[in-house]
Amino acid sequence: MATPSLPPSVPSQTAAAARFARIPSSVSLKNTSSSFKLPHGQQQQGQLENLHLVSLSKQGKLKEARDFLKQMDEAGVLVNPHSYESLLEACGKMTSLSDGRLIHRLLGNPSRYLENCVLKMYCACESFRDAEKLFDEMPEKDVASWGILISGYSEKGRLKEAFRLCTRMIELGIGLNSTVFTSLLKSLLDPSVLEIGEQLHSLVIRTGLSTNVSVITAISNMYVKCRQLQRAKLVFDQMVETNAVAWTGLMMGYTRAGKQKDALALFIRMLKEGVEMDQFVFSITLKACSGLEYLNLGRQIHGYIVKLGLESNVSVGTPIVDLYIKCSCFDSARRAFKRISEPNDASWSAIITGYCQIGEFEKSLQIFRSLRLKDMAMNSFMYTSIIQACSALADYNMGAQAHADAIKRGLVSYVHGESAMITFYSKCGRLDYANQAFESIDEPDTVAWTAIICGHAYHGNASEALKLFRRMQSSTARPNEVTFIGVLTACSHSGLVTEAKLYLESMSREFGVDPTIDHYDCMIDAYARAGLLQEAYELVRNMPLEPDAMSWKCLLGGCWIHQNLELGETAAENLLQLDPDDTAGYILMFNLYGSHGKWDEAARVRSVMGARKLKKELSCSWITVKGKVHRFVVGDKHHPRTDDIYRKLQELNCSAMDVESVNLTEEDVSFGLPERKQLLMEHSERIAIAFGLISVPNDVPIVIFKNLRACKHCHDFAKHVSMVTGRRITIRDSSRFHHFHLGKCSCDDYW
């Protein structure tokens, strides 16, 4: 907005106001009698009172300022022009129209300068009716008056009124100055107004302002906003004199258009030409480095920033943190974050994302809780990261609270936030809520479709997952690599081998998505689960990509399920060549040897594990009751209700199937054989089920989460419990969801 020129007497008063800005607001003239007459010199000046009035206005204490104005009037102390200017400026900043109108009435017969101040106040309060009325009544309008009103309309996006005034100026023969042009050009924000911008550019040339730095910078930035980067660059290159704003505007345009290399080339030019840089230049440059993951260049720029002493500036420090996080250098990101003097919501969001990236989800939730307690500003990216953390931890209560909080604050991201909610509810076993979240999206994008398809796939709802995929094909969204992972997983977990093969073959031909090794692994898994081990082996050998460890692991898993020792040995040999520290490979082979009575070979497998110091991750199961998470490990006896839990567990174990003749499983390998039966009866999910039965109301499903794949014995145990108790039990293991009811599982024992 145009700034009116100050009268000659104002600068000294402005300096004085700065010196007396901290005059306490307790200063009062109440003890001064209205009949008391000040000496003529004091009545003329009233310097201290006017400085106090300026101080109140700068602090935004308009009510106290009104009261003090009344006291000054009663004491006969004159209010000087600078005090009125400060008051009007405060009214504009606080959009206090009623106070602004009061000040306007007190002015009486103001100077043109003060009339411009009033005009500016009305524009800031968006009271354009008052502004137009004052403007029309002004006996003498200068170019500043026109500029203030045009700027006011422009800044509020009211281009029609702004250009109407501009046309009137031209018709009246009033020359447009740089302020008017700059205001109009800044208001042009997208390609729809490009033609207007071109006309203004032409007018600038005709009026001889093509060498004015602020105007030409505004033209260059206008072309950037209208996505005309070549024209913006042409204008920029023709500038006789450039400033940081011009450089920054063009760099920002390149970055937003995905042309980070061009943005960095401009930065190098700035260095070579010795252009003075500010925090905005570094911010954009670091964002370009982040987009390209240019870690080395980013480190060099970081070093330069440290030399300039800008590292603690939040607008520079935050992009540094973001750069290191995107380049997977979290320790550097953490150190950079600690050096930011006053982190903002973007800074906190970046560090929360970093903790999620390295798997420290609990830490990210801890930070989030702390920010909420302090009532700090939040943003949609922060909530998306927190929801993703809750998905990883299956923390339904915290995730639901974060979702509600995001809705309350209007911070559910329409780019990734809604899709994160679908994934969160799916992973927490609430597929009904996931469906609601999905159906509430007007036009789901690829990420949202993929999230709901994968959700149904991991819940074993293959028919619904494939139905959703067909719906997706009728929409504007196009499936990507991850979408097909979900589709193929749904087929694999449900024995739909033919369908899986057709989808794999159609990926490139119909959808333009080239299959990766992950897609072939899904197909190998589908064959192996279905007992088509030879087909799985042939695919591993003949597929167009080199098999990875997962390829052989899928085949080995199928050999264990269908007891094919010979092919299992081949799969295990290849798997352990590619990944000699894969614990699951040793365990599967140990079990396979044990099931065939080859205990010497099984012992050798275990010996190799011992030599390599490999230990299987400790099994852990958890259940949430009344908002509190209860975690259990194998043989856990630390819970306050341990006696009740084991009493219920003993009751269930006695009624369950005989466990004497079962094979050794993944969870049993770490323990000695003599203890096997007792440990099997005390597996973590069994303890969690027993606790759920004594803690969760009968009409509420028991939902349990586990960090490892469920063993066959506990799977059968859960089926048995659901049959004898009539309770619904849901268990999410590391691979999928199992929904148990009346002795049956949603996976149909196909897992």
mmCIF file of N, CA and C in Angstrom, residues 32-92:
data_model
loop_
_atom_site.group_PDB
_atom_site.id
_atom_site.type_symbol
_atom_site.label_atom_id
_atom_site.label_comp_id
_atom_site.label_asym_id
_atom_site.label_seq_id
_atom_site.Cartn_x
_atom_site.Cartn_y
_atom_site.Cartn_z
ATOM 1 N N THR A 32 -5.088 16.748 36.583
ATOM 2 C CA THR A 32 -5.051 18.096 36.016
ATOM 3 C C THR A 32 -6.476 18.617 35.887
ATOM 4 N N SER A 33 -6.776 19.670 36.558
ATOM 5 C CA SER A 33 -8.129 20.239 36.512
ATOM 6 C C SER A 33 -8.416 20.782 35.129
ATOM 7 N N SER A 34 -9.691 20.603 34.705
ATOM 8 C CA SER A 34 -10.073 21.103 33.380
ATOM 9 C C SER A 34 -10.026 22.621 33.337
ATOM 10 N N SER A 35 -10.116 23.241 34.521
ATOM 11 C CA SER A 35 -10.065 24.705 34.540
ATOM 12 C C SER A 35 -8.642 25.227 34.580
ATOM 13 N N PHE A 36 -7.713 24.314 34.798
ATOM 14 C CA PHE A 36 -6.308 24.709 34.882
ATOM 15 C C PHE A 36 -5.791 25.049 33.496
ATOM 16 N N LYS A 37 -5.218 26.201 33.344
ATOM 17 C CA LYS A 37 -4.704 26.658 32.047
ATOM 18 C C LYS A 37 -3.196 26.466 32.001
ATOM 19 N N LEU A 38 -2.753 25.727 30.961
ATOM 20 C CA LEU A 38 -1.322 25.517 30.776
ATOM 21 C C LEU A 38 -0.690 26.787 30.247
ATOM 22 N N PRO A 39 0.594 26.998 30.557
ATOM 23 C CA PRO A 39 1.319 28.117 29.955
ATOM 24 C C PRO A 39 1.253 27.985 28.439
ATOM 25 N N HIS A 40 1.342 29.139 27.773
ATOM 26 C CA HIS A 40 1.179 29.154 26.320
ATOM 27 C C HIS A 40 2.137 28.194 25.615
ATOM 28 N N GLY A 41 3.421 28.147 26.000
ATOM 29 C CA GLY A 41 4.402 27.264 25.350
ATOM 30 C C GLY A 41 4.069 25.794 25.568
ATOM 31 N N GLN A 42 3.640 25.499 26.825
ATOM 32 C CA GLN A 42 3.315 24.101 27.116
ATOM 33 C C GLN A 42 2.069 23.682 26.352
ATOM 34 N N GLN A 43 1.074 24.629 26.245
ATOM 35 C CA GLN A 43 -0.147 24.316 25.516
ATOM 36 C C GLN A 43 0.174 24.062 24.057
ATOM 37 N N GLN A 44 1.141 24.790 23.541
ATOM 38 C CA GLN A 44 1.514 24.623 22.138
ATOM 39 C C GLN A 44 2.174 23.278 21.902
ATOM 40 N N GLN A 45 2.985 22.833 22.831
ATOM 41 C CA GLN A 45 3.793 21.646 22.541
ATOM 42 C C GLN A 45 3.198 20.374 23.140
ATOM 43 N N GLY A 46 3.050 20.276 24.438
ATOM 44 C CA GLY A 46 2.534 19.063 25.074
ATOM 45 C C GLY A 46 3.326 17.838 24.635
ATOM 46 N N GLN A 47 4.647 18.003 24.600
ATOM 47 C CA GLN A 47 5.482 16.961 23.992
ATOM 48 C C GLN A 47 5.371 15.620 24.709
ATOM 49 N N LEU A 48 5.445 15.620 26.040
ATOM 50 C CA LEU A 48 5.400 14.376 26.798
ATOM 51 C C LEU A 48 4.068 13.658 26.596
ATOM 52 N N GLU A 49 2.964 14.429 26.628
ATOM 53 C CA GLU A 49 1.642 13.823 26.464
ATOM 54 C C GLU A 49 1.500 13.195 25.078
ATOM 55 N N ASN A 50 2.008 13.898 24.063
ATOM 56 C CA ASN A 50 1.911 13.354 22.708
ATOM 57 C C ASN A 50 2.769 12.104 22.534
ATOM 58 N N LEU A 51 3.932 12.100 23.186
ATOM 59 C CA LEU A 51 4.776 10.904 23.123
ATOM 60 C C LEU A 51 4.084 9.718 23.793
ATOM 61 N N HIS A 52 3.393 9.997 24.913
ATOM 62 C CA HIS A 52 2.661 8.927 25.580
ATOM 63 C C HIS A 52 1.524 8.407 24.696
ATOM 64 N N LEU A 53 0.874 9.300 24.011
ATOM 65 C CA LEU A 53 -0.212 8.909 23.102
ATOM 66 C C LEU A 53 0.331 8.017 21.979
ATOM 67 N N VAL A 54 1.508 8.383 21.453
ATOM 68 C CA VAL A 54 2.158 7.567 20.421
ATOM 69 C C VAL A 54 2.505 6.191 20.985
ATOM 70 N N SER A 55 3.009 6.171 22.229
ATOM 71 C CA SER A 55 3.373 4.908 22.866
ATOM 72 C C SER A 55 2.166 3.987 23.006
ATOM 73 N N LEU A 56 1.039 4.544 23.446
ATOM 74 C CA LEU A 56 -0.186 3.744 23.587
ATOM 75 C C LEU A 56 -0.632 3.170 22.246
ATOM 76 N N SER A 57 -0.555 3.984 21.213
ATOM 77 C CA SER A 57 -1.005 3.523 19.890
ATOM 78 C C SER A 57 -0.092 2.429 19.354
ATOM 79 N N LYS A 58 1.211 2.573 19.601
ATOM 80 C CA LYS A 58 2.151 1.554 19.117
ATOM 81 C C LYS A 58 1.977 0.241 19.869
ATOM 82 N N GLN A 59 1.492 0.320 21.119
ATOM 83 C CA GLN A 59 1.223 -0.893 21.894
ATOM 84 C C GLN A 59 -0.156 -1.477 21.597
ATOM 85 N N GLY A 60 -0.927 -0.790 20.758
ATOM 86 C CA GLY A 60 -2.264 -1.270 20.407
ATOM 87 C C GLY A 60 -3.285 -1.064 21.507
ATOM 88 N N LYS A 61 -2.995 -0.165 22.453
ATOM 89 C CA LYS A 61 -3.921 0.089 23.570
ATOM 90 C C LYS A 61 -4.861 1.227 23.196
ATOM 91 N N LEU A 62 -5.793 0.904 22.316
ATOM 92 C CA LEU A 62 -6.660 1.949 21.762
ATOM 93 C C LEU A 62 -7.649 2.486 22.792
ATOM 94 N N LYS A 63 -8.137 1.640 23.675
ATOM 95 C CA LYS A 63 -9.083 2.124 24.690
ATOM 96 C C LYS A 63 -8.400 3.137 25.601
ATOM 97 N N GLU A 64 -7.177 2.801 26.052
ATOM 98 C CA GLU A 64 -6.435 3.741 26.893
ATOM 99 C C GLU A 64 -6.109 5.005 26.117
ATOM 100 N N ALA A 65 -5.837 4.862 24.829
ATOM 101 C CA ALA A 65 -5.539 6.034 24.003
ATOM 102 C C ALA A 65 -6.762 6.949 23.912
ATOM 103 N N ARG A 66 -7.949 6.349 23.770
ATOM 104 C CA ARG A 66 -9.176 7.158 23.719
ATOM 105 C C ARG A 66 -9.362 7.941 25.014
ATOM 106 N N ASP A 67 -9.167 7.245 26.141
ATOM 107 C CA ASP A 67 -9.324 7.913 27.447
ATOM 108 C C ASP A 67 -8.306 9.037 27.605
ATOM 109 N N PHE A 68 -7.081 8.772 27.143
ATOM 110 C CA PHE A 68 -6.028 9.775 27.281
ATOM 111 C C PHE A 68 -6.296 10.975 26.372
ATOM 112 N N LEU A 69 -6.857 10.731 25.201
ATOM 113 C CA LEU A 69 -7.239 11.830 24.298
ATOM 114 C C LEU A 69 -8.242 12.755 24.982
ATOM 115 N N LYS A 70 -9.189 12.134 25.688
ATOM 116 C CA LYS A 70 -10.203 12.924 26.387
ATOM 117 C C LYS A 70 -9.555 13.773 27.476
ATOM 118 N N GLN A 71 -8.610 13.167 28.212
ATOM 119 C CA GLN A 71 -7.914 13.910 29.266
ATOM 120 C C GLN A 71 -7.108 15.064 28.672
ATOM 121 N N MET A 72 -6.451 14.799 27.516
ATOM 122 C CA MET A 72 -5.670 15.862 26.868
ATOM 123 C C MET A 72 -6.573 17.007 26.439
ATOM 124 N N ASP A 73 -7.746 16.655 25.951
ATOM 125 C CA ASP A 73 -8.693 17.694 25.518
ATOM 126 C C ASP A 73 -9.155 18.517 26.706
ATOM 127 N N GLU A 74 -9.468 17.804 27.820
ATOM 128 C CA GLU A 74 -9.923 18.520 29.022
ATOM 129 C C GLU A 74 -8.821 19.400 29.594
ATOM 130 N N ALA A 75 -7.554 18.950 29.425
ATOM 131 C CA ALA A 75 -6.422 19.719 29.951
ATOM 132 C C ALA A 75 -5.954 20.786 28.973
ATOM 133 N N GLY A 76 -6.579 20.821 27.787
ATOM 134 C CA GLY A 76 -6.202 21.823 26.804
ATOM 135 C C GLY A 76 -4.891 21.546 26.113
ATOM 136 N N VAL A 77 -4.474 20.264 26.097
ATOM 137 C CA VAL A 77 -3.222 19.889 25.443
ATOM 138 C C VAL A 77 -3.527 19.504 24.000
ATOM 139 N N LEU A 78 -2.856 20.132 23.075
ATOM 140 C CA LEU A 78 -3.105 19.864 21.664
ATOM 141 C C LEU A 78 -2.488 18.530 21.236
ATOM 142 N N VAL A 79 -3.210 17.821 20.353
ATOM 143 C CA VAL A 79 -2.696 16.579 19.769
ATOM 144 C C VAL A 79 -2.001 16.941 18.464
ATOM 145 N N ASN A 80 -0.740 16.544 18.328
ATOM 146 C CA ASN A 80 -0.004 16.932 17.125
ATOM 147 C C ASN A 80 -0.252 15.937 15.976
ATOM 148 N N PRO A 81 0.093 16.309 14.744
ATOM 149 C CA PRO A 81 -0.183 15.447 13.573
ATOM 150 C C PRO A 81 0.423 14.053 13.676
ATOM 151 N N HIS A 82 1.619 13.973 14.256
ATOM 152 C CA HIS A 82 2.262 12.665 14.328
ATOM 153 C C HIS A 82 1.493 11.712 15.246
ATOM 154 N N SER A 83 0.923 12.258 16.330
ATOM 155 C CA SER A 83 0.121 11.430 17.231
ATOM 156 C C SER A 83 -1.106 10.893 16.502
ATOM 157 N N TYR A 84 -1.762 11.779 15.730
ATOM 158 C CA TYR A 84 -2.925 11.331 14.948
ATOM 159 C C TYR A 84 -2.519 10.252 13.935
ATOM 160 N N GLU A 85 -1.368 10.449 13.322
ATOM 161 C CA GLU A 85 -0.893 9.462 12.345
ATOM 162 C C GLU A 85 -0.700 8.096 13.013
ATOM 163 N N SER A 86 -0.066 8.093 14.203
ATOM 164 C CA SER A 86 0.170 6.840 14.920
ATOM 165 C C SER A 86 -1.140 6.170 15.317
ATOM 166 N N LEU A 87 -2.098 6.976 15.771
ATOM 167 C CA LEU A 87 -3.395 6.427 16.164
ATOM 168 C C LEU A 87 -4.116 5.803 14.969
ATOM 169 N N LEU A 88 -4.104 6.503 13.852
ATOM 170 C CA LEU A 88 -4.770 5.984 12.651
ATOM 171 C C LEU A 88 -4.087 4.715 12.142
ATOM 172 N N GLU A 89 -2.769 4.697 12.240
ATOM 173 C CA GLU A 89 -2.026 3.500 11.824
ATOM 174 C C GLU A 89 -2.389 2.306 12.709
ATOM 175 N N ALA A 90 -2.516 2.549 14.032
ATOM 176 C CA ALA A 90 -2.898 1.480 14.956
ATOM 177 C C ALA A 90 -4.310 0.983 14.657
ATOM 178 N N CYS A 91 -5.215 1.893 14.364
ATOM 179 C CA CYS A 91 -6.590 1.498 14.024
ATOM 180 C C CYS A 91 -6.603 0.623 12.776
ATOM 181 N N GLY A 92 -5.766 0.982 11.801
ATOM 182 C CA GLY A 92 -5.695 0.190 10.578
ATOM 183 C C GLY A 92 -5.131 -1.193 10.833
#
